[in-house]
Amino acid sequence: CALQPTECFLSQPEEKQESTVKAKKRKKKKISDILEKSAPKPGVPADLQNLLSQHFGENRSVIEIEELKLSDSCFLPANDLTHSFSSYLKEICPKWAKLRKNHKEKKSVVMLVICSSALRSLELIKSMTAFKGDCRVLKLFAKHIKIKEQMSMLEKGVFHIGVGTPGRVKALVEQDGLCLNSTKYMILDWNWRDQKLRRMMDIPEIKKETIDLLEMSIIKLCREGSVKLGLF
């Protein structure tokens, strides 16, 4: 009888070990599955709304949080992962040709596209060729481009679409280089994953800068109805 407890005791850690190995294997498989099938769930408005309430929940009053809430009417249809970037933009913005023609303001863009890096910005610019027509697109990221250059380009010419990172866009708005009064669409590159499988909101710095940009002016404009948000 004295042997029994020790036997039990011995078999337990072994079982545990086995189950953790299994769990590890399962975990690994999951990540590669996502890579192979690339079938993560597409982002929906509730994802961004939850992200904002988590971010602000701890240190804001109820009234302040209420002012940062986005209703579903602030959002464009989200990408269900079947779209190319051009086909998505065509769906959410069928009257683009007219909007493009009517846009005459300097220091502003009709559409803002926010993503996680300079490299990704260039990819998105390339992949919107079928949509953009002859409109002018401005790169709004920090890599190899000084903020003063971007400011003087915005001041001198009329641009229709700005594609870049949240940090640089925020800096341009803060320094009065970019005015958001003419902006009608803000697209977040929500579903795309980098080599490490991170989406833009999985990267702490990008997430923080995106939320700062939203809080600074975009949320207010969305609530007033002048800007619509799209999750690509």
PDB file of C-alpha atoms in Angstrom:
ATOM      1  CA  CYS A   1       0.000   0.000   0.000  1.00  0.00           C
ATOM      2  CA  ALA A   2       2.868   2.319   0.793  1.00  0.00           C
ATOM      3  CA  LEU A   3       4.001   1.997  -2.796  1.00  0.00           C
ATOM      4  CA  GLN A   4       0.778   3.192  -4.290  1.00  0.00           C
ATOM      5  CA  PRO A   5       1.029   6.893  -3.467  1.00  0.00           C
ATOM      6  CA  THR A   6       4.575   7.059  -4.839  1.00  0.00           C
ATOM      7  CA  GLU A   7       3.462   5.319  -7.983  1.00  0.00           C
ATOM      8  CA  CYS A   8       0.637   7.817  -8.378  1.00  0.00           C
ATOM      9  CA  PHE A   9       3.039  10.595  -7.678  1.00  0.00           C
ATOM     10  CA  LEU A  10       5.421   9.362 -10.357  1.00  0.00           C
ATOM     11  CA  SER A  11       2.825   8.957 -13.042  1.00  0.00           C
ATOM     12  CA  GLN A  12       1.385  12.451 -12.540  1.00  0.00           C
ATOM     13  CA  PRO A  13       4.340  14.573 -13.631  1.00  0.00           C
ATOM     14  CA  GLU A  14       4.827  12.313 -16.641  1.00  0.00           C
ATOM     15  CA  GLU A  15       1.237  12.855 -17.734  1.00  0.00           C
ATOM     16  CA  LYS A  16       1.625  16.557 -17.185  1.00  0.00           C
ATOM     17  CA  GLN A  17       4.744  16.647 -19.298  1.00  0.00           C
ATOM     18  CA  GLU A  18       3.051  14.788 -22.079  1.00  0.00           C
ATOM     19  CA  SER A  19       0.062  17.104 -22.065  1.00  0.00           C
ATOM     20  CA  THR A  20       2.239  20.243 -22.177  1.00  0.00           C
ATOM     21  CA  VAL A  21       4.160  18.779 -25.105  1.00  0.00           C
ATOM     22  CA  LYS A  22       0.844  18.106 -26.819  1.00  0.00           C
ATOM     23  CA  ALA A  23      -0.339  21.618 -26.058  1.00  0.00           C
ATOM     24  CA  LYS A  24       2.881  23.046 -27.482  1.00  0.00           C
ATOM     25  CA  LYS A  25       2.476  20.980 -30.619  1.00  0.00           C
ATOM     26  CA  ARG A  26      -1.099  22.133 -30.926  1.00  0.00           C
ATOM     27  CA  LYS A  27      -0.053  25.770 -30.543  1.00  0.00           C
ATOM     28  CA  LYS A  28       2.618  25.488 -33.220  1.00  0.00           C
ATOM     29  CA  LYS A  29       0.215  23.866 -35.618  1.00  0.00           C
ATOM     30  CA  LYS A  30      -2.301  26.641 -35.128  1.00  0.00           C
ATOM     31  CA  ILE A  31       0.112  29.387 -36.163  1.00  0.00           C
ATOM     32  CA  SER A  32       1.261  27.513 -39.253  1.00  0.00           C
ATOM     33  CA  ASP A  33      -2.366  26.782 -40.085  1.00  0.00           C
ATOM     34  CA  ILE A  34      -3.080  30.480 -40.063  1.00  0.00           C
ATOM     35  CA  LEU A  35      -0.083  31.029 -42.329  1.00  0.00           C
ATOM     36  CA  GLU A  36      -1.036  28.267 -44.756  1.00  0.00           C
ATOM     37  CA  LYS A  37      -4.713  29.001 -45.033  1.00  0.00           C
ATOM     38  CA  SER A  38      -4.381  32.646 -43.970  1.00  0.00           C
ATOM     39  CA  ALA A  39      -7.907  32.461 -42.696  1.00  0.00           C
ATOM     40  CA  PRO A  40      -7.971  34.588 -39.557  1.00  0.00           C
ATOM     41  CA  LYS A  41     -11.286  36.215 -38.784  1.00  0.00           C
ATOM     42  CA  PRO A  42     -11.777  39.447 -40.708  1.00  0.00           C
ATOM     43  CA  GLY A  43     -11.927  42.589 -38.594  1.00  0.00           C
ATOM     44  CA  VAL A  44     -15.329  44.067 -37.807  1.00  0.00           C
ATOM     45  CA  PRO A  45     -16.296  47.460 -36.279  1.00  0.00           C
ATOM     46  CA  ALA A  46     -16.770  45.865 -32.841  1.00  0.00           C
ATOM     47  CA  ASP A  47     -13.047  44.945 -32.816  1.00  0.00           C
ATOM     48  CA  LEU A  48     -12.005  48.574 -33.042  1.00  0.00           C
ATOM     49  CA  GLN A  49     -14.715  49.695 -30.629  1.00  0.00           C
ATOM     50  CA  ASN A  50     -13.529  47.128 -28.049  1.00  0.00           C
ATOM     51  CA  LEU A  51      -9.926  48.139 -28.569  1.00  0.00           C
ATOM     52  CA  LEU A  52     -10.782  51.773 -27.859  1.00  0.00           C
ATOM     53  CA  SER A  53     -12.839  51.020 -24.762  1.00  0.00           C
ATOM     54  CA  GLN A  54     -10.073  48.758 -23.393  1.00  0.00           C
ATOM     55  CA  HIS A  55      -7.478  51.432 -24.079  1.00  0.00           C
ATOM     56  CA  PHE A  56      -9.411  54.289 -22.495  1.00  0.00           C
ATOM     57  CA  GLY A  57     -11.369  52.308 -19.925  1.00  0.00           C
ATOM     58  CA  GLU A  58      -8.874  52.570 -17.093  1.00  0.00           C
ATOM     59  CA  ASN A  59      -8.193  56.278 -16.911  1.00  0.00           C
ATOM     60  CA  ARG A  60     -11.220  58.067 -18.341  1.00  0.00           C
ATOM     61  CA  SER A  61     -14.497  59.073 -16.851  1.00  0.00           C
ATOM     62  CA  VAL A  62     -17.724  57.544 -18.123  1.00  0.00           C
ATOM     63  CA  ILE A  63     -18.590  60.784 -19.921  1.00  0.00           C
ATOM     64  CA  GLU A  64     -15.182  60.952 -21.626  1.00  0.00           C
ATOM     65  CA  ILE A  65     -15.474  57.325 -22.745  1.00  0.00           C
ATOM     66  CA  GLU A  66     -18.953  58.028 -24.088  1.00  0.00           C
ATOM     67  CA  GLU A  67     -17.475  60.785 -26.275  1.00  0.00           C
ATOM     68  CA  LEU A  68     -14.949  58.343 -27.732  1.00  0.00           C
ATOM     69  CA  LYS A  69     -17.543  55.746 -28.692  1.00  0.00           C
ATOM     70  CA  LEU A  70     -18.054  54.990 -32.350  1.00  0.00           C
ATOM     71  CA  SER A  71     -21.406  53.701 -33.505  1.00  0.00           C
ATOM     72  CA  ASP A  72     -21.717  51.226 -36.366  1.00  0.00           C
ATOM     73  CA  SER A  73     -22.890  54.057 -38.607  1.00  0.00           C
ATOM     74  CA  CYS A  74     -19.358  55.525 -38.475  1.00  0.00           C
ATOM     75  CA  PHE A  75     -18.039  52.500 -40.361  1.00  0.00           C
ATOM     76  CA  LEU A  76     -17.896  51.443 -43.986  1.00  0.00           C
ATOM     77  CA  PRO A  77     -18.428  47.767 -44.830  1.00  0.00           C
ATOM     78  CA  ALA A  78     -15.374  45.862 -43.571  1.00  0.00           C
ATOM     79  CA  ASN A  79     -13.240  43.687 -45.844  1.00  0.00           C
ATOM     80  CA  ASP A  80     -14.417  40.071 -45.624  1.00  0.00           C
ATOM     81  CA  LEU A  81     -10.929  38.957 -46.786  1.00  0.00           C
ATOM     82  CA  THR A  82     -12.091  38.235 -50.336  1.00  0.00           C
ATOM     83  CA  HIS A  83     -11.062  41.649 -51.677  1.00  0.00           C
ATOM     84  CA  SER A  84      -7.977  43.031 -53.314  1.00  0.00           C
ATOM     85  CA  PHE A  85      -7.256  46.566 -52.098  1.00  0.00           C
ATOM     86  CA  SER A  86      -8.603  48.106 -55.313  1.00  0.00           C
ATOM     87  CA  SER A  87     -11.800  46.046 -55.302  1.00  0.00           C
ATOM     88  CA  TYR A  88     -12.391  46.932 -51.651  1.00  0.00           C
ATOM     89  CA  LEU A  89     -11.973  50.652 -52.342  1.00  0.00           C
ATOM     90  CA  LYS A  90     -14.303  50.417 -55.341  1.00  0.00           C
ATOM     91  CA  GLU A  91     -16.958  48.811 -53.151  1.00  0.00           C
ATOM     92  CA  ILE A  92     -16.803  51.353 -50.336  1.00  0.00           C
ATOM     93  CA  CYS A  93     -16.329  54.361 -52.582  1.00  0.00           C
ATOM     94  CA  PRO A  94     -18.330  53.897 -55.802  1.00  0.00           C
ATOM     95  CA  LYS A  95     -18.409  57.657 -56.521  1.00  0.00           C
ATOM     96  CA  TRP A  96     -14.632  58.081 -56.391  1.00  0.00           C
ATOM     97  CA  ALA A  97     -14.318  59.676 -59.851  1.00  0.00           C
ATOM     98  CA  LYS A  98     -16.686  62.474 -58.838  1.00  0.00           C
ATOM     99  CA  LEU A  99     -15.057  62.996 -55.422  1.00  0.00           C
ATOM    100  CA  ARG A 100     -11.640  63.127 -57.037  1.00  0.00           C
ATOM    101  CA  LYS A 101     -12.770  65.687 -59.572  1.00  0.00           C
ATOM    102  CA  ASN A 102     -14.353  67.942 -56.951  1.00  0.00           C
ATOM    103  CA  HIS A 103     -11.394  67.923 -54.578  1.00  0.00           C
ATOM    104  CA  LYS A 104      -9.492  71.206 -54.950  1.00  0.00           C
ATOM    105  CA  GLU A 105      -8.142  71.876 -51.461  1.00  0.00           C
ATOM    106  CA  LYS A 106      -4.480  71.946 -50.680  1.00  0.00           C
ATOM    107  CA  LYS A 107      -3.028  70.599 -47.408  1.00  0.00           C
ATOM    108  CA  SER A 108      -5.649  67.851 -47.428  1.00  0.00           C
ATOM    109  CA  VAL A 109      -6.626  64.463 -48.857  1.00  0.00           C
ATOM    110  CA  VAL A 110     -10.013  62.827 -49.522  1.00  0.00           C
ATOM    111  CA  MET A 111      -8.832  59.411 -48.362  1.00  0.00           C
ATOM    112  CA  LEU A 112      -6.324  58.465 -45.680  1.00  0.00           C
ATOM    113  CA  VAL A 113      -4.888  54.955 -45.568  1.00  0.00           C
ATOM    114  CA  ILE A 114      -3.116  53.979 -42.344  1.00  0.00           C
ATOM    115  CA  CYS A 115      -0.810  50.966 -42.126  1.00  0.00           C
ATOM    116  CA  SER A 116       2.099  49.663 -40.069  1.00  0.00           C
ATOM    117  CA  SER A 117       5.210  50.512 -42.109  1.00  0.00           C
ATOM    118  CA  ALA A 118       6.729  52.393 -45.031  1.00  0.00           C
ATOM    119  CA  LEU A 119       7.149  49.142 -46.929  1.00  0.00           C
ATOM    120  CA  ARG A 120       3.512  48.211 -46.464  1.00  0.00           C
ATOM    121  CA  SER A 121       2.479  51.740 -47.574  1.00  0.00           C
ATOM    122  CA  LEU A 122       4.335  51.228 -50.867  1.00  0.00           C
ATOM    123  CA  GLU A 123       2.652  47.833 -51.339  1.00  0.00           C
ATOM    124  CA  LEU A 124      -0.783  49.368 -50.801  1.00  0.00           C
ATOM    125  CA  ILE A 125      -0.060  52.266 -53.171  1.00  0.00           C
ATOM    126  CA  LYS A 126       0.908  49.750 -55.870  1.00  0.00           C
ATOM    127  CA  SER A 127      -2.176  47.627 -55.267  1.00  0.00           C
ATOM    128  CA  MET A 128      -4.655  50.503 -55.592  1.00  0.00           C
ATOM    129  CA  THR A 129      -3.749  51.230 -59.220  1.00  0.00           C
ATOM    130  CA  ALA A 130      -7.019  49.856 -60.600  1.00  0.00           C
ATOM    131  CA  PHE A 131      -8.984  52.089 -58.226  1.00  0.00           C
ATOM    132  CA  LYS A 132      -7.224  55.420 -58.093  1.00  0.00           C
ATOM    133  CA  GLY A 133      -7.390  56.506 -61.726  1.00  0.00           C
ATOM    134  CA  ASP A 134      -5.290  59.587 -62.355  1.00  0.00           C
ATOM    135  CA  CYS A 135      -5.492  60.924 -58.809  1.00  0.00           C
ATOM    136  CA  ARG A 136      -2.414  61.984 -56.868  1.00  0.00           C
ATOM    137  CA  VAL A 137      -1.225  59.844 -54.007  1.00  0.00           C
ATOM    138  CA  LEU A 138       1.120  61.102 -51.296  1.00  0.00           C
ATOM    139  CA  LYS A 139       3.408  58.901 -49.199  1.00  0.00           C
ATOM    140  CA  LEU A 140       2.948  59.837 -45.553  1.00  0.00           C
ATOM    141  CA  PHE A 141       5.625  57.880 -43.707  1.00  0.00           C
ATOM    142  CA  ALA A 142       8.885  58.877 -42.066  1.00  0.00           C
ATOM    143  CA  LYS A 143      11.339  56.542 -43.807  1.00  0.00           C
ATOM    144  CA  HIS A 144      13.653  58.575 -46.103  1.00  0.00           C
ATOM    145  CA  ILE A 145      11.135  61.442 -46.270  1.00  0.00           C
ATOM    146  CA  LYS A 146      11.463  64.543 -44.119  1.00  0.00           C
ATOM    147  CA  ILE A 147       8.274  65.930 -42.623  1.00  0.00           C
ATOM    148  CA  LYS A 148       9.085  69.393 -44.068  1.00  0.00           C
ATOM    149  CA  GLU A 149       9.138  67.905 -47.580  1.00  0.00           C
ATOM    150  CA  GLN A 150       5.683  66.421 -47.071  1.00  0.00           C
ATOM    151  CA  MET A 151       4.390  69.674 -45.637  1.00  0.00           C
ATOM    152  CA  SER A 152       5.601  71.717 -48.584  1.00  0.00           C
ATOM    153  CA  MET A 153       4.171  69.200 -51.081  1.00  0.00           C
ATOM    154  CA  LEU A 154       0.797  69.372 -49.328  1.00  0.00           C
ATOM    155  CA  GLU A 155       0.951  73.147 -49.341  1.00  0.00           C
ATOM    156  CA  LYS A 156       1.808  73.445 -53.027  1.00  0.00           C
ATOM    157  CA  GLY A 157      -0.321  70.755 -54.649  1.00  0.00           C
ATOM    158  CA  VAL A 158      -3.656  68.990 -54.512  1.00  0.00           C
ATOM    159  CA  PHE A 159      -3.482  65.365 -53.371  1.00  0.00           C
ATOM    160  CA  HIS A 160      -6.378  62.939 -53.240  1.00  0.00           C
ATOM    161  CA  ILE A 161      -5.047  60.007 -51.224  1.00  0.00           C
ATOM    162  CA  GLY A 162      -2.501  59.856 -48.406  1.00  0.00           C
ATOM    163  CA  VAL A 163      -0.988  56.487 -47.489  1.00  0.00           C
ATOM    164  CA  GLY A 164       1.252  56.111 -44.484  1.00  0.00           C
ATOM    165  CA  THR A 165       1.964  55.333 -40.872  1.00  0.00           C
ATOM    166  CA  PRO A 166      -0.087  56.697 -37.962  1.00  0.00           C
ATOM    167  CA  GLY A 167       2.938  58.387 -36.331  1.00  0.00           C
ATOM    168  CA  ARG A 168       3.773  60.547 -39.329  1.00  0.00           C
ATOM    169  CA  VAL A 169       0.145  61.347 -40.166  1.00  0.00           C
ATOM    170  CA  LYS A 170      -0.393  62.416 -36.553  1.00  0.00           C
ATOM    171  CA  ALA A 171       2.727  64.616 -36.650  1.00  0.00           C
ATOM    172  CA  LEU A 172       1.530  66.282 -39.871  1.00  0.00           C
ATOM    173  CA  VAL A 173      -1.892  67.003 -38.361  1.00  0.00           C
ATOM    174  CA  GLU A 174      -0.296  68.364 -35.166  1.00  0.00           C
ATOM    175  CA  GLN A 175       2.030  70.657 -37.125  1.00  0.00           C
ATOM    176  CA  ASP A 176      -0.814  71.889 -39.292  1.00  0.00           C
ATOM    177  CA  GLY A 177       0.711  70.354 -42.410  1.00  0.00           C
ATOM    178  CA  LEU A 178      -2.335  68.172 -43.016  1.00  0.00           C
ATOM    179  CA  CYS A 179      -5.890  69.337 -42.516  1.00  0.00           C
ATOM    180  CA  LEU A 180      -8.611  66.697 -42.133  1.00  0.00           C
ATOM    181  CA  ASN A 181     -11.628  68.834 -43.070  1.00  0.00           C
ATOM    182  CA  SER A 182     -11.801  67.398 -46.605  1.00  0.00           C
ATOM    183  CA  THR A 183     -11.113  63.829 -45.536  1.00  0.00           C
ATOM    184  CA  LYS A 184     -14.085  61.536 -46.098  1.00  0.00           C
ATOM    185  CA  TYR A 185     -12.539  58.091 -45.735  1.00  0.00           C
ATOM    186  CA  MET A 186      -9.984  56.667 -43.356  1.00  0.00           C
ATOM    187  CA  ILE A 187      -8.953  53.101 -44.100  1.00  0.00           C
ATOM    188  CA  LEU A 188      -7.061  51.019 -41.531  1.00  0.00           C
ATOM    189  CA  ASP A 189      -4.981  48.160 -42.927  1.00  0.00           C
ATOM    190  CA  TRP A 190      -6.575  45.945 -40.300  1.00  0.00           C
ATOM    191  CA  ASN A 191      -6.264  42.324 -41.420  1.00  0.00           C
ATOM    192  CA  TRP A 192      -2.825  42.214 -43.016  1.00  0.00           C
ATOM    193  CA  ARG A 193      -0.139  40.289 -41.108  1.00  0.00           C
ATOM    194  CA  ASP A 194       3.618  40.794 -41.249  1.00  0.00           C
ATOM    195  CA  GLN A 195       6.228  38.003 -41.231  1.00  0.00           C
ATOM    196  CA  LYS A 196       5.763  37.604 -37.498  1.00  0.00           C
ATOM    197  CA  LEU A 197       2.006  37.259 -38.055  1.00  0.00           C
ATOM    198  CA  ARG A 198       1.306  40.566 -36.338  1.00  0.00           C
ATOM    199  CA  ARG A 199      -1.477  42.814 -37.533  1.00  0.00           C
ATOM    200  CA  MET A 200      -0.990  46.566 -37.181  1.00  0.00           C
ATOM    201  CA  MET A 201      -2.900  46.591 -33.896  1.00  0.00           C
ATOM    202  CA  ASP A 202      -0.656  43.822 -32.508  1.00  0.00           C
ATOM    203  CA  ILE A 203       2.370  46.134 -32.667  1.00  0.00           C
ATOM    204  CA  PRO A 204       2.267  48.243 -29.461  1.00  0.00           C
ATOM    205  CA  GLU A 205       3.794  51.409 -30.947  1.00  0.00           C
ATOM    206  CA  ILE A 206       1.593  51.363 -34.075  1.00  0.00           C
ATOM    207  CA  LYS A 207      -1.488  50.597 -31.991  1.00  0.00           C
ATOM    208  CA  LYS A 208      -0.783  53.513 -29.646  1.00  0.00           C
ATOM    209  CA  GLU A 209      -0.110  55.975 -32.482  1.00  0.00           C
ATOM    210  CA  THR A 210      -3.263  54.858 -34.329  1.00  0.00           C
ATOM    211  CA  ILE A 211      -5.397  55.312 -31.220  1.00  0.00           C
ATOM    212  CA  ASP A 212      -3.769  58.729 -30.570  1.00  0.00           C
ATOM    213  CA  LEU A 213      -4.567  59.783 -34.131  1.00  0.00           C
ATOM    214  CA  LEU A 214      -8.162  58.587 -33.796  1.00  0.00           C
ATOM    215  CA  GLU A 215      -8.581  60.360 -30.495  1.00  0.00           C
ATOM    216  CA  MET A 216      -6.941  63.564 -31.674  1.00  0.00           C
ATOM    217  CA  SER A 217      -9.500  64.311 -34.376  1.00  0.00           C
ATOM    218  CA  ILE A 218     -10.800  61.332 -36.332  1.00  0.00           C
ATOM    219  CA  ILE A 219     -13.306  60.086 -33.724  1.00  0.00           C
ATOM    220  CA  LYS A 220     -14.870  63.540 -33.507  1.00  0.00           C
ATOM    221  CA  LEU A 221     -15.127  63.764 -37.310  1.00  0.00           C
ATOM    222  CA  CYS A 222     -16.641  60.264 -37.462  1.00  0.00           C
ATOM    223  CA  ARG A 223     -19.204  61.148 -34.829  1.00  0.00           C
ATOM    224  CA  GLU A 224     -20.107  64.300 -36.762  1.00  0.00           C
ATOM    225  CA  GLY A 225     -20.560  62.158 -39.868  1.00  0.00           C
ATOM    226  CA  SER A 226     -17.893  63.722 -42.073  1.00  0.00           C
ATOM    227  CA  VAL A 227     -15.430  60.792 -41.974  1.00  0.00           C
ATOM    228  CA  LYS A 228     -16.190  57.083 -42.408  1.00  0.00           C
ATOM    229  CA  LEU A 229     -13.859  54.361 -41.191  1.00  0.00           C
ATOM    230  CA  GLY A 230     -12.998  51.250 -43.165  1.00  0.00           C
ATOM    231  CA  LEU A 231     -11.221  48.133 -41.936  1.00  0.00           C
ATOM    232  CA  PHE A 232      -9.394  46.524 -44.818  1.00  0.00           C
TER     233      PHE A 232
END
